[in-house]
PDB file of C-alpha atoms in Angstrom:
ATOM      1  CA  GLY A   1     -24.084 -21.538   7.313  1.00  0.00           C
ATOM      2  CA  ARG A   2     -21.161 -23.833   6.484  1.00  0.00           C
ATOM      3  CA  LYS A   3     -18.364 -21.286   6.803  1.00  0.00           C
ATOM      4  CA  ARG A   4     -19.309 -19.948  10.226  1.00  0.00           C
ATOM      5  CA  THR A   5     -19.912 -23.465  11.537  1.00  0.00           C
ATOM      6  CA  PHE A   6     -16.534 -24.580  10.166  1.00  0.00           C
ATOM      7  CA  LEU A   7     -14.747 -21.685  11.896  1.00  0.00           C
ATOM      8  CA  ALA A   8     -16.559 -22.405  15.147  1.00  0.00           C
ATOM      9  CA  CYS A   9     -15.634 -26.103  15.040  1.00  0.00           C
ATOM     10  CA  VAL A  10     -11.938 -25.369  14.387  1.00  0.00           C
ATOM     11  CA  THR A  11     -11.882 -22.936  17.305  1.00  0.00           C
ATOM     12  CA  TRP A  12     -13.742 -25.356  19.560  1.00  0.00           C
ATOM     13  CA  PHE A  13     -11.473 -28.383  19.161  1.00  0.00           C
ATOM     14  CA  SER A  14      -8.264 -26.325  19.143  1.00  0.00           C
ATOM     15  CA  VAL A  15      -9.056 -24.645  22.465  1.00  0.00           C
ATOM     16  CA  LEU A  16     -10.028 -27.979  23.978  1.00  0.00           C
ATOM     17  CA  MET A  17      -6.719 -29.498  22.859  1.00  0.00           C
ATOM     18  CA  VAL A  18      -5.022 -26.949  25.139  1.00  0.00           C
ATOM     19  CA  LEU A  19      -7.276 -28.072  27.977  1.00  0.00           C
ATOM     20  CA  CYS A  20      -6.329 -31.696  27.268  1.00  0.00           C
ATOM     21  CA  ALA A  21      -2.669 -30.774  27.703  1.00  0.00           C
ATOM     22  CA  ALA A  22      -3.475 -29.086  31.029  1.00  0.00           C
ATOM     23  CA  ALA A  23      -5.698 -31.895  32.341  1.00  0.00           C
ATOM     24  CA  PRO A  24      -5.014 -32.565  36.046  1.00  0.00           C
ATOM     25  CA  GLY A  25      -6.246 -36.152  35.873  1.00  0.00           C
ATOM     26  CA  PRO A  26      -7.692 -38.886  33.620  1.00  0.00           C
ATOM     27  CA  GLU A  27     -11.347 -38.073  34.369  1.00  0.00           C
ATOM     28  CA  PHE A  28     -11.041 -34.426  33.315  1.00  0.00           C
ATOM     29  CA  PHE A  29      -8.942 -35.487  30.325  1.00  0.00           C
ATOM     30  CA  ALA A  30     -11.598 -37.955  29.156  1.00  0.00           C
ATOM     31  CA  VAL A  31     -14.390 -35.377  29.343  1.00  0.00           C
ATOM     32  CA  VAL A  32     -12.405 -32.679  27.546  1.00  0.00           C
ATOM     33  CA  ARG A  33     -11.172 -35.110  24.899  1.00  0.00           C
ATOM     34  CA  PHE A  34     -14.763 -36.168  24.236  1.00  0.00           C
ATOM     35  CA  LEU A  35     -15.854 -32.557  23.841  1.00  0.00           C
ATOM     36  CA  ALA A  36     -12.913 -31.880  21.522  1.00  0.00           C
ATOM     37  CA  GLY A  37     -14.046 -34.765  19.355  1.00  0.00           C
ATOM     38  CA  ILE A  38     -17.390 -33.043  18.801  1.00  0.00           C
ATOM     39  CA  GLY A  39     -15.619 -30.079  17.226  1.00  0.00           C
ATOM     40  CA  LEU A  40     -13.342 -32.245  15.115  1.00  0.00           C
ATOM     41  CA  GLY A  41     -16.310 -34.344  14.037  1.00  0.00           C
ATOM     42  CA  GLY A  42     -17.988 -31.189  12.733  1.00  0.00           C
ATOM     43  CA  VAL A  43     -14.978 -30.132  10.670  1.00  0.00           C
ATOM     44  CA  MET A  44     -14.847 -33.306   8.582  1.00  0.00           C
ATOM     45  CA  PRO A  45     -18.272 -33.237   6.852  1.00  0.00           C
ATOM     46  CA  LEU A  46     -18.053 -29.474   6.334  1.00  0.00           C
ATOM     47  CA  ALA A  47     -14.661 -29.793   4.626  1.00  0.00           C
ATOM     48  CA  ALA A  48     -16.110 -32.594   2.514  1.00  0.00           C
ATOM     49  CA  ALA A  49     -19.053 -30.462   1.376  1.00  0.00           C
ATOM     50  CA  PHE A  50     -16.837 -27.453   0.568  1.00  0.00           C
ATOM     51  CA  THR A  51     -14.401 -29.553  -1.471  1.00  0.00           C
ATOM     52  CA  THR A  52     -17.133 -31.319  -3.409  1.00  0.00           C
ATOM     53  CA  GLU A  53     -18.789 -27.992  -4.265  1.00  0.00           C
ATOM     54  CA  PHE A  54     -15.690 -26.190  -5.505  1.00  0.00           C
ATOM     55  CA  ALA A  55     -13.723 -29.067  -7.114  1.00  0.00           C
ATOM     56  CA  PRO A  56     -13.768 -29.444 -10.923  1.00  0.00           C
ATOM     57  CA  ARG A  57     -16.489 -31.902 -11.876  1.00  0.00           C
ATOM     58  CA  ASP A  58     -14.163 -34.275 -13.743  1.00  0.00           C
ATOM     59  CA  ARG A  59     -11.598 -34.291 -10.924  1.00  0.00           C
ATOM     60  CA  ALA A  60     -13.932 -34.406  -7.926  1.00  0.00           C
ATOM     61  CA  ALA A  61     -12.626 -37.689  -6.484  1.00  0.00           C
ATOM     62  CA  VAL A  62      -8.929 -36.857  -6.723  1.00  0.00           C
ATOM     63  CA  ALA A  63      -9.523 -33.318  -5.401  1.00  0.00           C
ATOM     64  CA  TYR A  64     -11.373 -34.756  -2.432  1.00  0.00           C
ATOM     65  CA  VAL A  65      -8.634 -37.298  -1.751  1.00  0.00           C
ATOM     66  CA  ILE A  66      -5.948 -34.588  -1.877  1.00  0.00           C
ATOM     67  CA  MET A  67      -7.905 -32.538   0.681  1.00  0.00           C
ATOM     68  CA  GLN A  68      -8.509 -35.556   2.890  1.00  0.00           C
ATOM     69  CA  SER A  69      -4.826 -36.503   2.677  1.00  0.00           C
ATOM     70  CA  GLY A  70      -4.348 -33.899   5.376  1.00  0.00           C
ATOM     71  CA  TYR A  71      -5.456 -36.640   7.798  1.00  0.00           C
ATOM     72  CA  PRO A  72      -2.591 -39.081   7.087  1.00  0.00           C
ATOM     73  CA  VAL A  73      -0.153 -36.164   6.603  1.00  0.00           C
ATOM     74  CA  GLY A  74      -1.048 -35.182  10.160  1.00  0.00           C
ATOM     75  CA  GLY A  75      -0.514 -38.796  11.173  1.00  0.00           C
ATOM     76  CA  VAL A  76       2.965 -38.749   9.640  1.00  0.00           C
ATOM     77  CA  ALA A  77       3.791 -35.460  11.367  1.00  0.00           C
ATOM     78  CA  ALA A  78       2.479 -36.793  14.687  1.00  0.00           C
ATOM     79  CA  SER A  79       4.620 -39.949  14.372  1.00  0.00           C
ATOM     80  CA  LEU A  80       7.769 -37.994  13.587  1.00  0.00           C
ATOM     81  CA  LEU A  81       7.168 -35.434  16.340  1.00  0.00           C
ATOM     82  CA  ALA A  82       6.254 -38.103  18.900  1.00  0.00           C
ATOM     83  CA  LYS A  83       9.557 -39.915  18.322  1.00  0.00           C
ATOM     84  CA  TRP A  84      11.351 -36.776  19.522  1.00  0.00           C
ATOM     85  CA  ILE A  85       8.927 -34.921  21.787  1.00  0.00           C
ATOM     86  CA  ILE A  86       7.536 -37.687  24.009  1.00  0.00           C
ATOM     87  CA  PRO A  87      10.907 -39.116  25.187  1.00  0.00           C
ATOM     88  CA  GLU A  88      12.478 -35.659  25.568  1.00  0.00           C
ATOM     89  CA  PHE A  89       9.540 -33.751  27.012  1.00  0.00           C
ATOM     90  CA  SER A  90       6.085 -35.318  27.542  1.00  0.00           C
ATOM     91  CA  TRP A  91       2.881 -36.255  25.770  1.00  0.00           C
ATOM     92  CA  HIS A  92       1.331 -32.955  26.924  1.00  0.00           C
ATOM     93  CA  TRP A  93       3.270 -31.126  24.243  1.00  0.00           C
ATOM     94  CA  MET A  94       1.621 -33.208  21.517  1.00  0.00           C
ATOM     95  CA  TYR A  95      -1.753 -31.763  22.548  1.00  0.00           C
ATOM     96  CA  LEU A  96      -0.403 -28.238  22.564  1.00  0.00           C
ATOM     97  CA  ILE A  97       0.824 -28.808  18.998  1.00  0.00           C
ATOM     98  CA  ALA A  98      -2.679 -30.081  18.156  1.00  0.00           C
ATOM     99  CA  ALA A  99      -3.982 -26.605  19.028  1.00  0.00           C
ATOM    100  CA  LEU A 100      -1.987 -24.989  16.191  1.00  0.00           C
ATOM    101  CA  PRO A 101      -5.056 -24.691  13.887  1.00  0.00           C
ATOM    102  CA  LEU A 102      -5.926 -21.599  15.920  1.00  0.00           C
ATOM    103  CA  ILE A 103      -2.932 -19.992  14.214  1.00  0.00           C
ATOM    104  CA  THR A 104      -2.455 -21.974  11.005  1.00  0.00           C
ATOM    105  CA  VAL A 105      -6.046 -22.623   9.875  1.00  0.00           C
ATOM    106  CA  LEU A 106      -8.474 -20.219  11.495  1.00  0.00           C
ATOM    107  CA  PRO A 107      -7.113 -16.881  10.144  1.00  0.00           C
ATOM    108  CA  ALA A 108      -6.667 -18.286   6.622  1.00  0.00           C
ATOM    109  CA  ALA A 109     -10.145 -19.825   6.586  1.00  0.00           C
ATOM    110  CA  TRP A 110     -11.657 -16.579   7.883  1.00  0.00           C
ATOM    111  CA  ARG A 111      -9.951 -14.641   5.094  1.00  0.00           C
ATOM    112  CA  TRP A 112     -10.108 -16.951   2.079  1.00  0.00           C
ATOM    113  CA  LEU A 113     -12.685 -19.708   2.585  1.00  0.00           C
ATOM    114  CA  PRO A 114     -15.655 -18.739   0.377  1.00  0.00           C
ATOM    115  CA  GLU A 115     -19.261 -18.952   1.415  1.00  0.00           C
ATOM    116  CA  SER A 116     -21.129 -21.848  -0.110  1.00  0.00           C
ATOM    117  CA  ALA A 117     -22.871 -20.676  -3.279  1.00  0.00           C
ATOM    118  CA  GLU A 118     -25.116 -23.753  -3.098  1.00  0.00           C
ATOM    119  CA  GLU A 119     -26.275 -22.764   0.380  1.00  0.00           C
ATOM    120  CA  GLN A 120     -26.962 -19.193  -0.681  1.00  0.00           C
ATOM    121  CA  SER A 121     -29.101 -20.367  -3.579  1.00  0.00           C
ATOM    122  CA  VAL A 122     -30.944 -22.934  -1.448  1.00  0.00           C
ATOM    123  CA  ALA A 123     -31.504 -20.893   1.684  1.00  0.00           C
ATOM    124  CA  ALA A 124     -31.275 -17.124   1.878  1.00  0.00           C
ATOM    125  CA  SER A 125     -33.172 -16.568   5.128  1.00  0.00           C
ATOM    126  CA  ARG A 126     -32.847 -18.236   8.532  1.00  0.00           C
ATOM    127  CA  GLU A 127     -36.224 -19.925   8.134  1.00  0.00           C
ATOM    128  CA  GLU A 128     -35.263 -21.212   4.710  1.00  0.00           C
ATOM    129  CA  ARG A 129     -32.006 -22.565   6.167  1.00  0.00           C
ATOM    130  CA  ARG A 130     -33.955 -24.527   8.771  1.00  0.00           C
ATOM    131  CA  ASP A 131     -36.200 -25.873   6.038  1.00  0.00           C
ATOM    132  CA  ALA A 132     -33.123 -26.809   4.003  1.00  0.00           C
ATOM    133  CA  ALA A 133     -31.639 -28.686   6.972  1.00  0.00           C
ATOM    134  CA  ARG A 134     -34.820 -30.720   7.361  1.00  0.00           C
ATOM    135  CA  ALA A 135     -34.906 -31.294   3.605  1.00  0.00           C
ATOM    136  CA  GLY A 136     -31.345 -32.647   3.771  1.00  0.00           C
ATOM    137  CA  LEU A 137     -32.370 -35.223   6.363  1.00  0.00           C
ATOM    138  CA  ARG A 138     -35.388 -36.233   4.301  1.00  0.00           C
ATOM    139  CA  ALA A 139     -33.202 -36.531   1.200  1.00  0.00           C
ATOM    140  CA  ILE A 140     -30.826 -39.131   2.651  1.00  0.00           C
ATOM    141  CA  PHE A 141     -33.803 -41.295   3.696  1.00  0.00           C
ATOM    142  CA  ALA A 142     -35.831 -40.772   0.514  1.00  0.00           C
ATOM    143  CA  PRO A 143     -37.201 -43.866  -1.302  1.00  0.00           C
ATOM    144  CA  GLY A 144     -34.600 -45.255  -3.642  1.00  0.00           C
ATOM    145  CA  ILE A 145     -31.667 -43.918  -1.632  1.00  0.00           C
ATOM    146  CA  ARG A 146     -32.315 -44.966   1.979  1.00  0.00           C
ATOM    147  CA  THR A 147     -30.835 -48.455   1.458  1.00  0.00           C
ATOM    148  CA  THR A 148     -27.715 -46.919  -0.042  1.00  0.00           C
ATOM    149  CA  THR A 149     -27.526 -44.514   2.903  1.00  0.00           C
ATOM    150  CA  VAL A 150     -27.428 -47.446   5.328  1.00  0.00           C
ATOM    151  CA  MET A 151     -24.814 -49.188   3.191  1.00  0.00           C
ATOM    152  CA  PHE A 152     -22.650 -46.071   3.324  1.00  0.00           C
ATOM    153  CA  TRP A 153     -22.948 -46.203   7.119  1.00  0.00           C
ATOM    154  CA  VAL A 154     -21.829 -49.837   7.215  1.00  0.00           C
ATOM    155  CA  MET A 155     -18.849 -49.087   4.962  1.00  0.00           C
ATOM    156  CA  SER A 156     -17.805 -46.162   7.159  1.00  0.00           C
ATOM    157  CA  PHE A 157     -18.207 -48.289  10.282  1.00  0.00           C
ATOM    158  CA  CYS A 158     -15.944 -51.006   8.852  1.00  0.00           C
ATOM    159  CA  SER A 159     -13.384 -48.547   7.536  1.00  0.00           C
ATOM    160  CA  LEU A 160     -13.112 -46.448  10.710  1.00  0.00           C
ATOM    161  CA  LEU A 161     -12.933 -49.562  12.904  1.00  0.00           C
ATOM    162  CA  PHE A 162      -9.955 -50.589  10.772  1.00  0.00           C
ATOM    163  CA  VAL A 163      -8.415 -47.085  10.843  1.00  0.00           C
ATOM    164  CA  TYR A 164      -8.700 -46.425  14.574  1.00  0.00           C
ATOM    165  CA  GLY A 165      -7.969 -49.992  15.615  1.00  0.00           C
ATOM    166  CA  ALA A 166      -4.771 -50.131  13.564  1.00  0.00           C
ATOM    167  CA  ASN A 167      -3.674 -46.571  14.385  1.00  0.00           C
ATOM    168  CA  THR A 168      -4.135 -47.180  18.108  1.00  0.00           C
ATOM    169  CA  TRP A 169      -2.646 -50.647  18.372  1.00  0.00           C
ATOM    170  CA  LEU A 170      -0.019 -50.960  15.635  1.00  0.00           C
ATOM    171  CA  PRO A 171       2.824 -49.357  17.667  1.00  0.00           C
ATOM    172  CA  THR A 172       1.931 -51.441  20.741  1.00  0.00           C
ATOM    173  CA  LEU A 173       1.740 -54.674  18.760  1.00  0.00           C
ATOM    174  CA  MET A 174       5.117 -53.968  17.217  1.00  0.00           C
ATOM    175  CA  GLN A 175       6.630 -53.255  20.637  1.00  0.00           C
ATOM    176  CA  ASP A 176       5.171 -56.501  21.953  1.00  0.00           C
ATOM    177  CA  ASP A 177       6.852 -58.212  19.016  1.00  0.00           C
ATOM    178  CA  GLY A 178      10.211 -57.064  20.383  1.00  0.00           C
ATOM    179  CA  ARG A 179      10.651 -53.798  18.491  1.00  0.00           C
ATOM    180  CA  GLY A 180      11.561 -50.582  20.276  1.00  0.00           C
ATOM    181  CA  PHE A 181       9.411 -47.479  20.710  1.00  0.00           C
ATOM    182  CA  SER A 182      11.099 -45.603  17.867  1.00  0.00           C
ATOM    183  CA  SER A 183      10.895 -48.617  15.554  1.00  0.00           C
ATOM    184  CA  SER A 184       7.218 -49.169  16.349  1.00  0.00           C
ATOM    185  CA  LEU A 185       6.438 -45.571  15.388  1.00  0.00           C
ATOM    186  CA  ASN A 186       8.105 -46.249  12.028  1.00  0.00           C
ATOM    187  CA  PHE A 187       5.305 -48.700  11.284  1.00  0.00           C
ATOM    188  CA  LEU A 188       2.724 -46.010  12.041  1.00  0.00           C
ATOM    189  CA  LEU A 189       4.686 -43.630   9.824  1.00  0.00           C
ATOM    190  CA  CYS A 190       4.577 -46.086   6.902  1.00  0.00           C
ATOM    191  CA  PHE A 191       0.883 -46.752   7.602  1.00  0.00           C
ATOM    192  CA  ASN A 192       0.095 -43.077   7.035  1.00  0.00           C
ATOM    193  CA  LEU A 193       2.519 -42.627   4.121  1.00  0.00           C
ATOM    194  CA  GLY A 194       0.774 -45.484   2.341  1.00  0.00           C
ATOM    195  CA  ALA A 195      -2.527 -43.720   2.918  1.00  0.00           C
ATOM    196  CA  ILE A 196      -1.224 -40.503   1.330  1.00  0.00           C
ATOM    197  CA  VAL A 197       0.397 -41.957  -1.788  1.00  0.00           C
ATOM    198  CA  GLY A 198      -2.143 -44.719  -2.331  1.00  0.00           C
ATOM    199  CA  GLY A 199      -5.053 -42.411  -1.628  1.00  0.00           C
ATOM    200  CA  ILE A 200      -4.111 -39.906  -4.321  1.00  0.00           C
ATOM    201  CA  ALA A 201      -3.651 -42.726  -6.852  1.00  0.00           C
ATOM    202  CA  ALA A 202      -6.989 -44.223  -5.824  1.00  0.00           C
ATOM    203  CA  GLY A 203      -8.695 -40.833  -6.200  1.00  0.00           C
ATOM    204  CA  TRP A 204      -7.466 -40.635  -9.792  1.00  0.00           C
ATOM    205  CA  ALA A 205      -8.697 -44.185 -10.367  1.00  0.00           C
ATOM    206  CA  ALA A 206     -12.117 -43.376  -8.881  1.00  0.00           C
ATOM    207  CA  ASP A 207     -12.514 -40.462 -11.306  1.00  0.00           C
ATOM    208  CA  ARG A 208     -11.739 -42.828 -14.150  1.00  0.00           C
ATOM    209  CA  TRP A 209     -13.537 -46.045 -13.180  1.00  0.00           C
ATOM    210  CA  GLY A 210     -15.978 -44.978 -10.474  1.00  0.00           C
ATOM    211  CA  SER A 211     -15.952 -45.046  -6.688  1.00  0.00           C
ATOM    212  CA  LYS A 212     -17.707 -48.399  -6.343  1.00  0.00           C
ATOM    213  CA  ILE A 213     -14.977 -50.421  -8.050  1.00  0.00           C
ATOM    214  CA  VAL A 214     -12.113 -48.601  -6.355  1.00  0.00           C
ATOM    215  CA  VAL A 215     -13.617 -48.680  -2.841  1.00  0.00           C
ATOM    216  CA  THR A 216     -14.339 -52.407  -3.159  1.00  0.00           C
ATOM    217  CA  ALA A 217     -10.789 -53.106  -4.339  1.00  0.00           C
ATOM    218  CA  SER A 218      -9.277 -50.884  -1.638  1.00  0.00           C
ATOM    219  CA  PHE A 219     -11.093 -52.742   1.134  1.00  0.00           C
ATOM    220  CA  LEU A 220      -9.785 -56.049  -0.236  1.00  0.00           C
ATOM    221  CA  VAL A 221      -6.221 -54.731  -0.562  1.00  0.00           C
ATOM    222  CA  GLY A 222      -6.275 -53.607   3.069  1.00  0.00           C
ATOM    223  CA  ALA A 223      -7.682 -56.966   4.201  1.00  0.00           C
ATOM    224  CA  LEU A 224      -4.981 -58.907   2.345  1.00  0.00           C
ATOM    225  CA  ALA A 225      -2.246 -56.641   3.728  1.00  0.00           C
ATOM    226  CA  VAL A 226      -3.191 -57.123   7.391  1.00  0.00           C
ATOM    227  CA  LEU A 227      -3.757 -60.829   6.790  1.00  0.00           C
ATOM    228  CA  ALA A 228      -0.200 -61.079   5.459  1.00  0.00           C
ATOM    229  CA  PHE A 229       1.018 -58.896   8.328  1.00  0.00           C
ATOM    230  CA  SER A 230       0.060 -61.551  10.881  1.00  0.00           C
ATOM    231  CA  GLY A 231       2.455 -64.091   9.368  1.00  0.00           C
ATOM    232  CA  ALA A 232       5.189 -61.913   7.845  1.00  0.00           C
ATOM    233  CA  ASP A 233       8.746 -61.672   9.122  1.00  0.00           C
ATOM    234  CA  GLY A 234      11.486 -59.153   8.445  1.00  0.00           C
ATOM    235  CA  THR A 235      11.294 -55.435   9.102  1.00  0.00           C
ATOM    236  CA  ALA A 236      11.382 -54.329   5.458  1.00  0.00           C
ATOM    237  CA  LEU A 237       8.449 -56.541   4.470  1.00  0.00           C
ATOM    238  CA  LEU A 238       6.449 -55.504   7.525  1.00  0.00           C
ATOM    239  CA  LEU A 239       6.985 -51.817   6.718  1.00  0.00           C
ATOM    240  CA  VAL A 240       5.758 -52.361   3.150  1.00  0.00           C
ATOM    241  CA  LEU A 241       2.700 -54.222   4.417  1.00  0.00           C
ATOM    242  CA  ALA A 242       2.039 -51.417   6.918  1.00  0.00           C
ATOM    243  CA  ALA A 243       2.027 -48.919   4.030  1.00  0.00           C
ATOM    244  CA  VAL A 244      -0.386 -51.077   2.008  1.00  0.00           C
ATOM    245  CA  ALA A 245      -2.618 -51.535   5.068  1.00  0.00           C
ATOM    246  CA  GLY A 246      -2.609 -47.755   5.555  1.00  0.00           C
ATOM    247  CA  TYR A 247      -3.877 -47.355   2.014  1.00  0.00           C
ATOM    248  CA  GLY A 248      -6.542 -50.008   2.571  1.00  0.00           C
ATOM    249  CA  ALA A 249      -7.736 -48.365   5.786  1.00  0.00           C
ATOM    250  CA  VAL A 250      -7.341 -44.583   5.647  1.00  0.00           C
ATOM    251  CA  ALA A 251      -7.529 -44.067   1.873  1.00  0.00           C
ATOM    252  CA  THR A 252     -10.613 -46.271   1.664  1.00  0.00           C
ATOM    253  CA  GLN A 253     -12.431 -44.060   4.180  1.00  0.00           C
ATOM    254  CA  THR A 254     -11.421 -40.999   2.197  1.00  0.00           C
ATOM    255  CA  LEU A 255     -12.846 -42.530  -0.973  1.00  0.00           C
ATOM    256  CA  ILE A 256     -16.059 -43.429   0.872  1.00  0.00           C
ATOM    257  CA  ASN A 257     -16.468 -39.837   2.083  1.00  0.00           C
ATOM    258  CA  GLY A 258     -16.104 -38.522  -1.461  1.00  0.00           C
ATOM    259  CA  TRP A 259     -18.518 -41.139  -2.797  1.00  0.00           C
ATOM    260  CA  VAL A 260     -21.095 -40.280  -0.130  1.00  0.00           C
ATOM    261  CA  THR A 261     -20.798 -36.531  -0.695  1.00  0.00           C
ATOM    262  CA  ARG A 262     -21.304 -36.852  -4.454  1.00  0.00           C
ATOM    263  CA  SER A 263     -24.308 -39.163  -4.068  1.00  0.00           C
ATOM    264  CA  TYR A 264     -26.677 -36.573  -2.584  1.00  0.00           C
ATOM    265  CA  PRO A 265     -28.147 -33.296  -3.848  1.00  0.00           C
ATOM    266  CA  ALA A 266     -26.470 -30.054  -2.749  1.00  0.00           C
ATOM    267  CA  GLN A 267     -28.714 -29.377   0.259  1.00  0.00           C
ATOM    268  CA  ALA A 268     -28.100 -32.889   1.636  1.00  0.00           C
ATOM    269  CA  ARG A 269     -24.344 -33.203   1.181  1.00  0.00           C
ATOM    270  CA  THR A 270     -23.248 -32.083   4.636  1.00  0.00           C
ATOM    271  CA  THR A 271     -26.078 -34.045   6.230  1.00  0.00           C
ATOM    272  CA  GLY A 272     -25.257 -37.188   4.243  1.00  0.00           C
ATOM    273  CA  VAL A 273     -21.537 -37.287   4.926  1.00  0.00           C
ATOM    274  CA  GLY A 274     -22.096 -36.102   8.511  1.00  0.00           C
ATOM    275  CA  TRP A 275     -24.371 -39.040   9.268  1.00  0.00           C
ATOM    276  CA  SER A 276     -22.035 -41.451   7.483  1.00  0.00           C
ATOM    277  CA  LEU A 277     -19.037 -40.264   9.493  1.00  0.00           C
ATOM    278  CA  GLY A 278     -21.068 -40.124  12.704  1.00  0.00           C
ATOM    279  CA  ILE A 279     -22.195 -43.747  12.428  1.00  0.00           C
ATOM    280  CA  GLY A 280     -18.699 -44.664  11.251  1.00  0.00           C
ATOM    281  CA  ARG A 281     -17.216 -43.166  14.434  1.00  0.00           C
ATOM    282  CA  ILE A 282     -18.978 -45.925  16.348  1.00  0.00           C
ATOM    283  CA  GLY A 283     -16.573 -48.229  14.553  1.00  0.00           C
ATOM    284  CA  GLY A 284     -13.778 -45.855  15.558  1.00  0.00           C
ATOM    285  CA  ILE A 285     -14.830 -46.294  19.197  1.00  0.00           C
ATOM    286  CA  VAL A 286     -15.354 -50.046  18.957  1.00  0.00           C
ATOM    287  CA  GLY A 287     -12.129 -50.734  17.038  1.00  0.00           C
ATOM    288  CA  PRO A 288      -9.500 -49.894  19.689  1.00  0.00           C
ATOM    289  CA  SER A 289     -11.624 -51.387  22.501  1.00  0.00           C
ATOM    290  CA  VAL A 290     -12.340 -54.702  20.766  1.00  0.00           C
ATOM    291  CA  THR A 291      -8.747 -54.925  19.541  1.00  0.00           C
ATOM    292  CA  GLY A 292      -7.500 -54.402  23.106  1.00  0.00           C
ATOM    293  CA  TRP A 293      -9.803 -57.129  24.381  1.00  0.00           C
ATOM    294  CA  ILE A 294      -8.646 -59.529  21.654  1.00  0.00           C
ATOM    295  CA  VAL A 295      -4.960 -58.802  22.304  1.00  0.00           C
ATOM    296  CA  SER A 296      -5.482 -59.348  26.027  1.00  0.00           C
ATOM    297  CA  ALA A 297      -7.447 -62.579  25.530  1.00  0.00           C
ATOM    298  CA  THR A 298      -5.054 -64.114  23.007  1.00  0.00           C
ATOM    299  CA  SER A 299      -1.765 -62.658  24.320  1.00  0.00           C
ATOM    300  CA  GLY A 300      -0.757 -61.643  20.810  1.00  0.00           C
ATOM    301  CA  GLY A 301      -1.580 -59.564  17.757  1.00  0.00           C
ATOM    302  CA  THR A 302      -2.483 -62.264  15.215  1.00  0.00           C
ATOM    303  CA  ALA A 303      -6.164 -62.328  16.170  1.00  0.00           C
ATOM    304  CA  ALA A 304      -6.299 -58.532  15.959  1.00  0.00           C
ATOM    305  CA  PHE A 305      -4.984 -58.601  12.382  1.00  0.00           C
ATOM    306  CA  LEU A 306      -7.545 -61.275  11.523  1.00  0.00           C
ATOM    307  CA  LEU A 307     -10.261 -58.960  12.882  1.00  0.00           C
ATOM    308  CA  PHE A 308      -9.107 -56.101  10.641  1.00  0.00           C
ATOM    309  CA  ALA A 309      -9.005 -58.445   7.629  1.00  0.00           C
ATOM    310  CA  ALA A 310     -12.545 -59.679   8.317  1.00  0.00           C
ATOM    311  CA  VAL A 311     -13.837 -56.110   8.646  1.00  0.00           C
ATOM    312  CA  GLY A 312     -12.182 -55.237   5.322  1.00  0.00           C
ATOM    313  CA  VAL A 313     -13.913 -58.142   3.590  1.00  0.00           C
ATOM    314  CA  VAL A 314     -17.301 -57.104   4.995  1.00  0.00           C
ATOM    315  CA  GLY A 315     -16.713 -53.543   3.773  1.00  0.00           C
ATOM    316  CA  ALA A 316     -15.801 -54.817   0.293  1.00  0.00           C
ATOM    317  CA  LEU A 317     -18.935 -56.957   0.102  1.00  0.00           C
ATOM    318  CA  VAL A 318     -21.173 -54.026   1.047  1.00  0.00           C
ATOM    319  CA  ALA A 319     -19.448 -51.643  -1.389  1.00  0.00           C
ATOM    320  CA  GLY A 320     -19.800 -54.230  -4.140  1.00  0.00           C
ATOM    321  CA  VAL A 321     -23.600 -54.397  -3.886  1.00  0.00           C
ATOM    322  CA  VAL A 322     -24.329 -50.657  -3.754  1.00  0.00           C
ATOM    323  CA  ARG A 323     -26.438 -49.800  -6.789  1.00  0.00           C
ATOM    324  CA  HIS A 324     -26.787 -46.057  -6.416  1.00  0.00           C
ATOM    325  CA  ALA A 325     -24.335 -44.103  -8.578  1.00  0.00           C
ATOM    326  CA  ALA A 326     -22.873 -40.748  -7.618  1.00  0.00           C
ATOM    327  CA  ARG A 327     -24.823 -37.771  -8.959  1.00  0.00           C
TER     328      ARG A 327
END
């Protein structure tokens, strides 16, 4: 069931965040961080399915974006806390803070998160649940939808490459440009603030004009922002561009998740968005690594920004040719 799996995933990654903070060396840290990612990866599609089920039909996109805005809100909080905690204490404390869902989320979800009515109607017994899970996998590869499923994967790959590449490297690139640690975190702060404000506006727009148009435009906006970033000068302008790039990266992925979730029948929603995010995480892995290689090879950040812009254009092209409309 969705609720029990959600609770288990929150517990899993929160406990492993504590182990990350206590890691005696990089090898143990890498293993535990990988395992923590499995739990966090399970939370995302489950939250998507819950929100899509319980949101008002005519406000599904904006409701989803508001829920998903927790991601950039966490990014803002992490930036602000890191500016104080890391210089004064150590990075270990950031991982201890990341374990707070054990206190802030788990009890509330246990008490108030409802069981999925869709699941109850689709699968009452354990055997029926297994059948429903297999049916969900068949649904996302059914004739007439399988091409769209692959296109969703490509969009998520492009978006998460952009998100993780920029989130990982933006502070470093700004420091290499001669800006201090605190100043470089300001760019990450604006990146996530842009994702919050722009994402909510884009969710409203998607409800009005459809996800396809808004996702395509959002990819292009992000591409133009990082393209301008590579040649811009002046802190104020760079901060504005960072906010626009944050919208084009993080908010675009949020819109994609909502689009994916609404494009499948009830029994396939978690499966559909889970596969989309899972394939997209490959982009999240590739993004920081490729960006690091490019920065090292070119001794600068311009080529990295060009990479993000190119990925945004590819994402826009794929979103623009999707024919399947949300159900």
